[in-house]
C-alpha positions as CSV (number, residue, x, y, z in Angstrom):
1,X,115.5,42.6,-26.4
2,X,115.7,45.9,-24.8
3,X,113.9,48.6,-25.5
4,X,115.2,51.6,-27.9
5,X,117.1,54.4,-26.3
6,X,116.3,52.2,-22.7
7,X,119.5,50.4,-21.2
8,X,116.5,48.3,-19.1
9,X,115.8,45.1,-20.6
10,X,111.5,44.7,-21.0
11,X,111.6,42.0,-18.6
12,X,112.9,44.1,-15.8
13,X,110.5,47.2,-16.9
14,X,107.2,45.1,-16.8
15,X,108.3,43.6,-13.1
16,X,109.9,46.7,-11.8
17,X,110.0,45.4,-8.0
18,X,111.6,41.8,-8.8
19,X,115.2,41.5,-8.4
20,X,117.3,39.6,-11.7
21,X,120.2,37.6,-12.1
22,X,121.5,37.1,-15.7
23,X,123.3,33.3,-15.2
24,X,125.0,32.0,-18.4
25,X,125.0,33.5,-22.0
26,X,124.3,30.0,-24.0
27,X,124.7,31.2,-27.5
28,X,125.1,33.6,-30.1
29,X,121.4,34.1,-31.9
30,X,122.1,35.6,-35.3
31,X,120.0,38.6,-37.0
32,X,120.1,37.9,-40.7
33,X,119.8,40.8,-41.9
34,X,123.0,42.3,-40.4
35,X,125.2,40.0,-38.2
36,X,126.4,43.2,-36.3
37,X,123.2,43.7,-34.9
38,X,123.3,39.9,-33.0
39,X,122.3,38.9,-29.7
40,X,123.5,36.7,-26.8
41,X,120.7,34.2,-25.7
42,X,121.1,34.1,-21.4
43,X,119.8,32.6,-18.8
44,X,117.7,34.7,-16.8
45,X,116.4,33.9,-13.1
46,X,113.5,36.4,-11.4
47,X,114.9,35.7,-8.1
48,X,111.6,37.0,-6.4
49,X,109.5,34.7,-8.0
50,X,111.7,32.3,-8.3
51,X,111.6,31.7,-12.5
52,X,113.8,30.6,-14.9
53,X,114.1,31.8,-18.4
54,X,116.0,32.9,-21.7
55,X,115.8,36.3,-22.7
56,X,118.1,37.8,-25.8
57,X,120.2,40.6,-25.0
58,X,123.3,42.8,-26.6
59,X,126.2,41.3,-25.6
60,X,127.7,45.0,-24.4
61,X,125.3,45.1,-21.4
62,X,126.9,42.4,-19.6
63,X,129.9,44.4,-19.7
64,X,128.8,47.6,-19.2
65,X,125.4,47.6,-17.2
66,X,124.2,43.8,-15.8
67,X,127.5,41.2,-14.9
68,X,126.9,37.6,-14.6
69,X,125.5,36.6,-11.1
70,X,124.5,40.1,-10.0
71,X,121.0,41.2,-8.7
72,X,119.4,44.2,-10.3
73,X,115.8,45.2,-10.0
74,X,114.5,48.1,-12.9
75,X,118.0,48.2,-14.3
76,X,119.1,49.1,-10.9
77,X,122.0,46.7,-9.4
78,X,120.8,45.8,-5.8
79,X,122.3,43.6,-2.8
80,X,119.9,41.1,-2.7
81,X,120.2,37.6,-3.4
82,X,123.7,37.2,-3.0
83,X,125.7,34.2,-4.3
84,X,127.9,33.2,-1.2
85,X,129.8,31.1,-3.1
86,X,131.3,33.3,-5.6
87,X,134.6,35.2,-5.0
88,X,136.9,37.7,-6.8
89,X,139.9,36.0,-7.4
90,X,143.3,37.0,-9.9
91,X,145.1,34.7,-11.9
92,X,148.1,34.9,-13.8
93,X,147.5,33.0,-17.7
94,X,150.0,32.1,-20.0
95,X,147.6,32.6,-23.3
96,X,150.4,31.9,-25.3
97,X,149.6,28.3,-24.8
98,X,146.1,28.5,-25.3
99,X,144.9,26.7,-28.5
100,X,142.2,24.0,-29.4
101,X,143.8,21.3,-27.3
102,X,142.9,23.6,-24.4
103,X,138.9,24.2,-25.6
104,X,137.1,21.8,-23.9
105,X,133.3,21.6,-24.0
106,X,131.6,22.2,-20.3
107,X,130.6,18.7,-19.8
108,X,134.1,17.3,-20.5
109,X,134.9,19.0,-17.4
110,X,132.1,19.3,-15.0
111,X,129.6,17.3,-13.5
112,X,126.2,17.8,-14.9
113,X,124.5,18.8,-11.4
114,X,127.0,21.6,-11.5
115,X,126.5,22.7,-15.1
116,X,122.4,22.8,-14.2
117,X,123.2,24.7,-10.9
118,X,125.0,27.2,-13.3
119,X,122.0,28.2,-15.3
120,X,118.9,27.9,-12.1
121,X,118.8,24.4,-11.9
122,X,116.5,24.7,-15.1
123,X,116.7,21.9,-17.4
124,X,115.7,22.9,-20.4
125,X,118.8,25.1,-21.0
126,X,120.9,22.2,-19.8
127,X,121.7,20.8,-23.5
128,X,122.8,24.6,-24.7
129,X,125.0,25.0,-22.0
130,X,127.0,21.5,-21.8
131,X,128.1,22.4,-24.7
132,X,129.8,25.6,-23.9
133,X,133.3,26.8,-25.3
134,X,135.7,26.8,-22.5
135,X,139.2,27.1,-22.0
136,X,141.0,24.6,-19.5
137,X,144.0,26.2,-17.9
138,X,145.6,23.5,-16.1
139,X,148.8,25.5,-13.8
140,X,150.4,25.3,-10.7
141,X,148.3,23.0,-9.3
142,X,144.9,24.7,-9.8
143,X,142.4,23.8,-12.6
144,X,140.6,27.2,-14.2
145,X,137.4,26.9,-16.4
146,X,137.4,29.9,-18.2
147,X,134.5,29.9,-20.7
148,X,134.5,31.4,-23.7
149,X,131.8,34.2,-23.6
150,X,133.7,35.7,-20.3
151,X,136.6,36.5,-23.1
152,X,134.3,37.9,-25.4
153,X,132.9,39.7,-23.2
154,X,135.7,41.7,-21.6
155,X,137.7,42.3,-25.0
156,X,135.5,42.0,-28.0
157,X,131.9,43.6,-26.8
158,X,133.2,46.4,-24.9
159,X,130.6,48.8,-26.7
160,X,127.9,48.5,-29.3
161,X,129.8,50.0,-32.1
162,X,132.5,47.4,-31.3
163,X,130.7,44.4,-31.3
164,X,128.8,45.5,-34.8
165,X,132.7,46.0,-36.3
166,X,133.2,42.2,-35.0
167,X,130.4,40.4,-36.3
168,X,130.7,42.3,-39.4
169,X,134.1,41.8,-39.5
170,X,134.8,45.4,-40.3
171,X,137.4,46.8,-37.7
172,X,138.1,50.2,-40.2
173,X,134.9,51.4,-38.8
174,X,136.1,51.7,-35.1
175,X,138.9,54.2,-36.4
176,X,140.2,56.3,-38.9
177,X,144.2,55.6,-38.6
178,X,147.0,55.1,-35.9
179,X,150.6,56.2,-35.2
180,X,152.0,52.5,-34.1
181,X,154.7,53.9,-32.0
182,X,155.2,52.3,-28.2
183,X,156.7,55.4,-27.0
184,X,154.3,58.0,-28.6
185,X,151.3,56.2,-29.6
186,X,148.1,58.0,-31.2
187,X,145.4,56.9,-32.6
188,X,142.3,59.4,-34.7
189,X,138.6,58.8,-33.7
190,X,135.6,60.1,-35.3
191,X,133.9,59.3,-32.0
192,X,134.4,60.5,-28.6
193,X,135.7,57.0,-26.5
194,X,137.0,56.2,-23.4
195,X,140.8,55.9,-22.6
196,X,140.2,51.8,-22.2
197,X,138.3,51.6,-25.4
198,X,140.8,53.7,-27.4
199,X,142.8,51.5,-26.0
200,X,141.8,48.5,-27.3
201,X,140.6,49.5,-30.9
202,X,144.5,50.9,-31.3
203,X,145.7,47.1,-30.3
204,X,143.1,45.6,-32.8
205,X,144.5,47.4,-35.5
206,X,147.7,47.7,-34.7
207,X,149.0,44.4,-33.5
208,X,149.2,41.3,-36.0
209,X,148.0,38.7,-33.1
210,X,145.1,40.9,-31.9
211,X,144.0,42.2,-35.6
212,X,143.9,38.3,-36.5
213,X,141.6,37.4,-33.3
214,X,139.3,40.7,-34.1
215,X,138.7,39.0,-37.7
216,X,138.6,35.1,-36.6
217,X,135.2,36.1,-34.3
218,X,133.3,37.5,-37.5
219,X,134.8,34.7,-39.6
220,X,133.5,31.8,-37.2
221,X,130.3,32.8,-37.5
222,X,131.0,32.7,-42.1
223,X,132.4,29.5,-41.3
224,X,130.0,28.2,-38.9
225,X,127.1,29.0,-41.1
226,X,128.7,27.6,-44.4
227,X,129.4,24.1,-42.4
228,X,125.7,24.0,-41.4
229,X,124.5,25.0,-44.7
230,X,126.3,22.1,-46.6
231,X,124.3,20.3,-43.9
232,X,121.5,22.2,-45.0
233,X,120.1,22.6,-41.9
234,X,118.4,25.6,-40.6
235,X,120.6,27.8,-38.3
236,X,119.4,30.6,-36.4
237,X,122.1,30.7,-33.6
238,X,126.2,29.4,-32.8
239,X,128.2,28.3,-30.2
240,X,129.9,31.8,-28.5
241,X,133.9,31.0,-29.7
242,X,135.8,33.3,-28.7
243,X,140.3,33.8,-28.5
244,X,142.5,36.3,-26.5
245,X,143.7,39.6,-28.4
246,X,146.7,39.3,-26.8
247,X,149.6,36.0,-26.3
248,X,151.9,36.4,-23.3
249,X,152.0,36.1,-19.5
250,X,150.0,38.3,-17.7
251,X,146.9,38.7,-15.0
252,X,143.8,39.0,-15.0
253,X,141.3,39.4,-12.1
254,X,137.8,37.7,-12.3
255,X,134.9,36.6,-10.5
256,X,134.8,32.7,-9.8
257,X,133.0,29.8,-8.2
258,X,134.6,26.4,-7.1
259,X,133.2,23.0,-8.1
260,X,134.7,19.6,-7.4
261,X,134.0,16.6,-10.0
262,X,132.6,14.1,-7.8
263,X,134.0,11.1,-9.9
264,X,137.7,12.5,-10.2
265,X,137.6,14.9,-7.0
266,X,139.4,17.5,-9.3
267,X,138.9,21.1,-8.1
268,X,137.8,23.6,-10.6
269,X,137.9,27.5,-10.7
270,X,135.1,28.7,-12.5
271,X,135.1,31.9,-14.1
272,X,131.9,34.0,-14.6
273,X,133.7,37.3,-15.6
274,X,136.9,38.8,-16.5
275,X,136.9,42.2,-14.5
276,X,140.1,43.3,-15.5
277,X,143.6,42.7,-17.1
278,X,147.2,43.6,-16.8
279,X,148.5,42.4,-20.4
280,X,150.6,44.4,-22.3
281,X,148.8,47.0,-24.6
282,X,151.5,47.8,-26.7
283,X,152.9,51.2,-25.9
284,X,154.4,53.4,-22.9
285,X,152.2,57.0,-24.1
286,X,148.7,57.2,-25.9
287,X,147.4,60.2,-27.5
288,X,143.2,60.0,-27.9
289,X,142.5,62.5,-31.1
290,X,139.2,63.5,-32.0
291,X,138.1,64.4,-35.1
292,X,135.3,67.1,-34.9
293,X,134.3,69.3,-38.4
294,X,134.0,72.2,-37.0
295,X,134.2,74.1,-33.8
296,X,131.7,76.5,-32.1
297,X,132.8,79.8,-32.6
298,X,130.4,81.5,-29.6
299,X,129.0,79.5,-26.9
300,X,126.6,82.3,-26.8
301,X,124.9,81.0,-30.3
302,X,124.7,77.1,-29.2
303,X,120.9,77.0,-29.1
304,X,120.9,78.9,-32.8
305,X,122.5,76.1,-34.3
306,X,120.9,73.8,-37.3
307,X,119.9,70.7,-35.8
308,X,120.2,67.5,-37.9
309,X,117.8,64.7,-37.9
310,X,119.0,61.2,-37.7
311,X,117.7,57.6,-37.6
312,X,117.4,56.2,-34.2
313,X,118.9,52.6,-34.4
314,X,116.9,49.2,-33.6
315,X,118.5,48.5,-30.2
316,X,120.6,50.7,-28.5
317,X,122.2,50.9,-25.2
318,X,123.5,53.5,-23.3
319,X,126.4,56.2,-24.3
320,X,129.3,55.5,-23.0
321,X,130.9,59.0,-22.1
322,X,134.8,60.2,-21.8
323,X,136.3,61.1,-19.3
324,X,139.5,63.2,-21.0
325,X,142.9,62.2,-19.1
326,X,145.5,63.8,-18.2
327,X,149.1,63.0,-17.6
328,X,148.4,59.8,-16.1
329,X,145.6,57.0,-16.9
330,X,142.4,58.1,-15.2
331,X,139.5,55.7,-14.7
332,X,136.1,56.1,-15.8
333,X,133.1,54.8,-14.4
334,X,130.0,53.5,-16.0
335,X,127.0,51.6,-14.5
336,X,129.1,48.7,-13.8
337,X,130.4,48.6,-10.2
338,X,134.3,47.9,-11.1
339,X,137.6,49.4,-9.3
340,X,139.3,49.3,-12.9
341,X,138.4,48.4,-16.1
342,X,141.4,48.3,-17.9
343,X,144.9,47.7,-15.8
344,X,146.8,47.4,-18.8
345,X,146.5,51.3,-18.7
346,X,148.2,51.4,-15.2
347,X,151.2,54.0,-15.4
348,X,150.4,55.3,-18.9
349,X,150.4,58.8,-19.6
350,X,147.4,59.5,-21.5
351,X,146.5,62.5,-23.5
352,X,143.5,63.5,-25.0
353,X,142.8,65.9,-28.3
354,X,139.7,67.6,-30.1
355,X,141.0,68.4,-33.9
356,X,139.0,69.3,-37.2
357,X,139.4,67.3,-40.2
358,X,141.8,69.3,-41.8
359,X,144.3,68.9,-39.3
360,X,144.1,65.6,-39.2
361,X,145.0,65.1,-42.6
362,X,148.3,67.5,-42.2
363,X,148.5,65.2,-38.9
364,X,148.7,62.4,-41.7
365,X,151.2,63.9,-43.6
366,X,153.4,64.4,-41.1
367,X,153.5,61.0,-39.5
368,X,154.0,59.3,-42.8
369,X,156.6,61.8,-43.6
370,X,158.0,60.6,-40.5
371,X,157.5,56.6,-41.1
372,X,159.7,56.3,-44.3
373,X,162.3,58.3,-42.0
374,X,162.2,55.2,-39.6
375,X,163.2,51.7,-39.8
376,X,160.3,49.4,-39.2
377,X,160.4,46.2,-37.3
378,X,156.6,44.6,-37.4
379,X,157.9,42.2,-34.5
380,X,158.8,44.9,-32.2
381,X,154.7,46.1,-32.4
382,X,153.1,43.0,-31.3
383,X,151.8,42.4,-28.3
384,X,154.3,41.5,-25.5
385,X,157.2,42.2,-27.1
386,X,159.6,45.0,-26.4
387,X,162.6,46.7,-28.1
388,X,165.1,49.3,-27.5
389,X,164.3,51.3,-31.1
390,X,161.8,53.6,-31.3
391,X,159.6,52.2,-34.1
392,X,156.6,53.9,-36.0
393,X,154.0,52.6,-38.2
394,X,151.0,54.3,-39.6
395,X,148.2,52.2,-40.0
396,X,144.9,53.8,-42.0
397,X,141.5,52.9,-42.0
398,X,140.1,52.1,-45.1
399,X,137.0,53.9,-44.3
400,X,138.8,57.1,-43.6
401,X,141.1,56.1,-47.3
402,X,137.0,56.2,-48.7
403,X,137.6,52.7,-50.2
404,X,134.8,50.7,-50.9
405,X,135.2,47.1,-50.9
406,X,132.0,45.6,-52.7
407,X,133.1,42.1,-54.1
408,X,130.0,42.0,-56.8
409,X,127.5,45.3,-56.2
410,X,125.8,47.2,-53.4
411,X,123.1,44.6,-53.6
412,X,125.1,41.5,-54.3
413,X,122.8,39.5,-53.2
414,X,120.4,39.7,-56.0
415,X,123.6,39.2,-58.3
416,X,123.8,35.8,-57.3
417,X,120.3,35.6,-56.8
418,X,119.9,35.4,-60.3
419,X,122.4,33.7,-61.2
420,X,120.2,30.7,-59.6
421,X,117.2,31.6,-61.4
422,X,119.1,31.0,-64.1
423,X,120.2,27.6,-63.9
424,X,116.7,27.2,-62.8
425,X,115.3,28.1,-66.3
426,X,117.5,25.5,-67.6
427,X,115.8,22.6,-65.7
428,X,113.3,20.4,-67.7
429,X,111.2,19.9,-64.4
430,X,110.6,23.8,-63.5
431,X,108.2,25.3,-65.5
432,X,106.1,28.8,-65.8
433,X,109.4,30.7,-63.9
434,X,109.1,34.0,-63.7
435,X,110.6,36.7,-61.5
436,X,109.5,40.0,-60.8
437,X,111.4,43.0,-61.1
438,X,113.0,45.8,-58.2
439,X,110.4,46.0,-55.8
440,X,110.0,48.1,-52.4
441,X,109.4,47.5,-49.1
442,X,106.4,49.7,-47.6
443,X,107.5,51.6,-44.3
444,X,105.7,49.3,-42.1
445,X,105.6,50.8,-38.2
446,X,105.5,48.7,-35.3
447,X,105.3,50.3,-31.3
448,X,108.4,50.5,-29.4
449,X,108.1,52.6,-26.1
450,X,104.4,53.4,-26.4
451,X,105.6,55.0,-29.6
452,X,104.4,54.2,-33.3
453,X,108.2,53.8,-35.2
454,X,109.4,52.5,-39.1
455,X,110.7,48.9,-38.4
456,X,114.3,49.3,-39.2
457,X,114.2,46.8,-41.2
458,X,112.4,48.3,-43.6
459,X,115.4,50.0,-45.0
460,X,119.0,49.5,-46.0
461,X,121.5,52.8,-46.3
462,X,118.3,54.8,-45.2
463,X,116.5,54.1,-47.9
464,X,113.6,51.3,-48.6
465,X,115.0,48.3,-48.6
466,X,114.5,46.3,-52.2
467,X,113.3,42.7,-53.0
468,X,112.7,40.1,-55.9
469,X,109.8,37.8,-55.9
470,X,109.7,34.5,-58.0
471,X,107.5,31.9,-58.8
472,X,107.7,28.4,-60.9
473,X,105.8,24.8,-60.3
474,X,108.0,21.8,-59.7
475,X,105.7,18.9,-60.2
476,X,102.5,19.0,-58.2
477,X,104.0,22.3,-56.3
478,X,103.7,25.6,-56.6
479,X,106.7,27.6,-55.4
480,X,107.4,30.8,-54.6
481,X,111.1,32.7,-53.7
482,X,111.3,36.0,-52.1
483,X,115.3,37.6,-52.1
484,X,115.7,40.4,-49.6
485,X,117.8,42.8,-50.3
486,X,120.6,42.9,-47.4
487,X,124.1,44.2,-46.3
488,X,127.2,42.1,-47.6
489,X,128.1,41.1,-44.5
490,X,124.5,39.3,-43.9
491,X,123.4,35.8,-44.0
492,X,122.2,35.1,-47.2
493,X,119.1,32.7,-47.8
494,X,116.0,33.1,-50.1
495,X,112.2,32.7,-48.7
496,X,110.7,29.5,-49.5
497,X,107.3,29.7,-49.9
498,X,105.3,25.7,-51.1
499,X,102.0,25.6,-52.2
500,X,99.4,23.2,-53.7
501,X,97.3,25.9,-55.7
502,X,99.2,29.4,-57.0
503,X,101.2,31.9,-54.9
504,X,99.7,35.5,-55.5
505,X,101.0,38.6,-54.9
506,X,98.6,38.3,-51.6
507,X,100.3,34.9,-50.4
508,X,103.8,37.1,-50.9
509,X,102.6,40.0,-48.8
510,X,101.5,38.2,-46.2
511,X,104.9,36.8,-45.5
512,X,106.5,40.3,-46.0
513,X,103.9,41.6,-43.5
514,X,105.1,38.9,-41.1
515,X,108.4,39.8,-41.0
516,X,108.2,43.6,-41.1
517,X,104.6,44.8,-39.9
518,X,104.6,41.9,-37.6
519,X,108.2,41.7,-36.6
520,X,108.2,38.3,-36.8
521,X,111.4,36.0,-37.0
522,X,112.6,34.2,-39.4
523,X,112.2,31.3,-37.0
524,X,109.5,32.1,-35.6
525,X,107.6,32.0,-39.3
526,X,109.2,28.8,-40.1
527,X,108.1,27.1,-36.8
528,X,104.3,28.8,-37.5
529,X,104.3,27.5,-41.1
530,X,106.5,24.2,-41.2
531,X,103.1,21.8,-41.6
532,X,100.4,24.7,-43.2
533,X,99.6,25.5,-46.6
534,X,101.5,27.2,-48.0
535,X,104.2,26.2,-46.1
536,X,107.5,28.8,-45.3
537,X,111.3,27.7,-45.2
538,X,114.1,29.4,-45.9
539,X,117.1,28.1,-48.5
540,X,120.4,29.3,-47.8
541,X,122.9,30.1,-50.2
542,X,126.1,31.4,-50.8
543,X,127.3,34.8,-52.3
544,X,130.1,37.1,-53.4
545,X,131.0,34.3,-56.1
546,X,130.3,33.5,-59.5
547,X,129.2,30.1,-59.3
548,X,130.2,27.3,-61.5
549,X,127.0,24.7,-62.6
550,X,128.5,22.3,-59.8
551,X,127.8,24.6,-57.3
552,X,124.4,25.6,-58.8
553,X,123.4,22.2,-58.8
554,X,124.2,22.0,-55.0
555,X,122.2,24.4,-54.6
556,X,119.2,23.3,-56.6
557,X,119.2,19.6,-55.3
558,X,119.2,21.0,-51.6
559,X,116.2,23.7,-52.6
560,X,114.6,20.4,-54.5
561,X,114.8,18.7,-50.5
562,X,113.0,22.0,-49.3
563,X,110.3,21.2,-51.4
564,X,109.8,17.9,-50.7
């Protein structure tokens, strides 16, 4: 992963004079303790030395800082190492055709020499990467492979912040509300944001089809998981699955390579990124507003301001600053090397506005005032659709309505934690149980950046994060349960610890340790511990239900296959 407060991965900082290609994202690998806070797995290739690995990364940066099939050297893009065979090329889609009869896997479409020349003629990635989401777009008289990850990409992981509110499927975080009107669209930001990402966030919450996508990518990875668990295998990563925002005809220009199937001589466009698209973005004027609580009265007194601490997050990439527009659409440039990055903005006049809080609830006021004045047609805001009436709709945030949403408590987890230790108690062949009370997690540090830093994951809503321990014998076992606490939009699985004498409080530490002195994995301590005694596994389980004793017994007959 990269480093904190560093957009240079570590395996470009310890070989600062080799020259990197990033190849093919293969999958999505899945932090547990907040989904938001995921990582793409990619193919990496030290072109000076000629190696082939897998490194995990945030999906942003192969948006903002490190494309597919470029050459960078210390975070640095270069011109070394060119691929000859790549070209940029623009397409015109029809995505409203696009559905699973389209989604092919790679090797239903390509020959496997060319799916191992896609990730360094390396092998060992080769299983991962046949099985690659991809749409086949078959159209005057040209075949386009346009993988999945290149879509999700280009409109889900623009920025961090936006690919957190994905996974955790919790787009109200991205924005506080919009005026849905195509010929005086605004939308109200808490955060400073560039026009194209304003951009976007206003479709996903304004727009039925592209709302619907935003929520269908953090859903895949509930449904995934819940498929796999009644499976009850382990899962630590997913397939990247990924659909457009936005139905309708439109272009988009890419980067590409050609390969030919040898057994059908079929040509085939493939697409390694999407560097920009014309589709419709829903309105003809777009008003940026900024929220900011107060304002400085004297520039004079900047440096005499109070300064606030804050907690520096886990992984972080570069700030993405705005440039404010006027009149017309102006482009802003980060680290990527791209003429455009939105050309759905082409010809809008763009505004851009610094308010304080108070204003933006008279702002409020006044638009809803102005909605029940207006007669609304939901059909005339979607996405490729245009009318003659002028049509407003104010959509709000439910962060910025303060609702809170928690389906059992703020620790839910242990809710339904207990509610299988208590079906546990019930069973004739668990005996001794006991669980412990609240307990805390120590602030373990570990070094990041030559510096000595509290592992994040040490605390939840800056505070120490909370666990249960408990222990019981099943037969000739002895078994001990560890419940983290963790966000509700988390995985959920217990700690599985099996021994043949008594788990101690020490046996339990030792494991915590692991994960958070350590900063171990959870699959990294299940590979370490699968044959040693005591062993470590994990069970998953479900949550944000009240369970039935069918469902408990599910669960107890797959923990009872843990143990044995």
């Amino acid at each position: 992963m990269s480093n904190h407060g560093s957009i240079i991965p570590e395996f470009m900082a310890q070989n600062q004079n080799d020259t990197f290609k990033l190849l093919f994202p293969l999958k999505l690998v899945l932090d547990e303790d907040r989904f938001g806070n995921s990582h793409f797995d990619v193919v990496i290739k030290n072109m000076t030395k000629n190696e082939v690995f897998s490194y995990k990364l945030s999906p942003e940066l192969l948006f903002t800082h490190f494309p597919i099939e470029k050459s960078f050297a210390n975070g640095k893009k270069n011109n070394f190492y060119k691929n000859k065979y790549i070209e940029e090329k623009s397409f015109f889609i029809n995505t409203s055709i696009l559905n699973e009869t389209n989604t092919k896997r790679l090797h239903q479409i390509l020959d496997e020499k060319d799916i191992v020349s896609l990730i360094g003629w390396k092998r060992t990635f080769l299983n991962d990467a046949k099985y690659a989401n991809c749409y086949l777009i078959k159209q005057d008289d040209i075949q386009i492979i346009l993988p999945h990850f290149a879509i999700a990409i280009y409109y889900y992981f623009r920025f961090t912040e936006m690919r957190e509110a994905v996974l955790d499927c919790n787009l109200d975080s991205l924005y506080k509300f919009c005026c849905d009107d195509r010929d005086d669209a605004k939308i109200v930001l808490n955060t400073p944001r560039t026009d194209e990402d304003a951009a976007f966030i206003y479709r996903f919450a304004c727009q039925n089809t592209a709302r619907n996508a935003f929520d269908n990518m953090g859903k895949y990875v509930h449904h995934y998981l819940n498929y796999m668990r009644n499976l009850e295998k382990v899962v630590d990563s997913i397939p990247i699955k990924a659909t457009f925002p936005v139905k309708g005809k439109f272009q988009i220009d890419t980067r590409v390579n050609t390969f030919t199937n040898n057994e059908t001589k079929e040509k085939f466009y493939f697409i390694y990124e999407i560097v920009n698209d014309y589709s419709d973005i829903g309105f003809n004027k777009f008003t940026k507003i900024i929220e900011r609580n107060k304002y400085i009265p004297n520039i004079n007194n900047i440096d005499n301001l109070p300064k606030v601490d804050k907690e520096v997050p886990h992984n972080t990439t570069e700030v993405l600053k705005p440039v404010p527009a006027t009149k017309k659409y102006t482009q802003t440039q980060h680290q990527k090397d791209r003429k455009k990055t939105c050309g759905s903005l082409n010809n809008i006049e763009i505004d851009s506005k610094v308010v304080t809080q108070e204003i933006i609830k008279d702002l409020l006021k006044i638009y809803q005032e102005s909605e029940s004045k207006d007669e609304i047609d939901q059909s005339l805001t979607d996405s490729g659709t245009k009318g003659e009436k002028t049509v407003r709709k104010v959509v709000i945030s439910s962060s910025f309505e303060k609702i809170e949403i928690k389906p059992l408590n703020e620790i839910d987890n242990f809710v339904v934690f207990r509610q299988y230790l208590n079906f546990l108690q019930k069973q004739s062949n668990i005996e001794n149980l006991y669980s412990s009370d609240v307990k805390y997690i120590p602030e373990f540090t570990i070094k990041k950046d030559n510096k000595e830093k509290i592992n994040p994951k040490c605390k939840i809503n800056k505070r120490a994060r909370q666990y249960l321990t408990t222990t019981f014998k099943y037969t000739d076992s002895y078994i001990g349960l560890i419940e983290l606490e963790n966000y509700p939009s988390s995985a959920a699985s217990s700690w599985v610890i099996i021994s043949n004498s008594h788990i101690t409080e020490d046996i339990f530490n030792s494991f915590i340790e692991l994960y958070f002195k350590e900063d171990k994995t959870i699959s990294d301590m299940i590979e370490k511990h699968k044959k040693t005694n005591p062993k470590f596994t994990k069970k998953n389980h479900e949550r944000n239900k009240i369970f039935d004793d069918i469902q408990l017994a599910k669960w107890y007959i797959g923990l009872v296959a843990k143990i044995r």
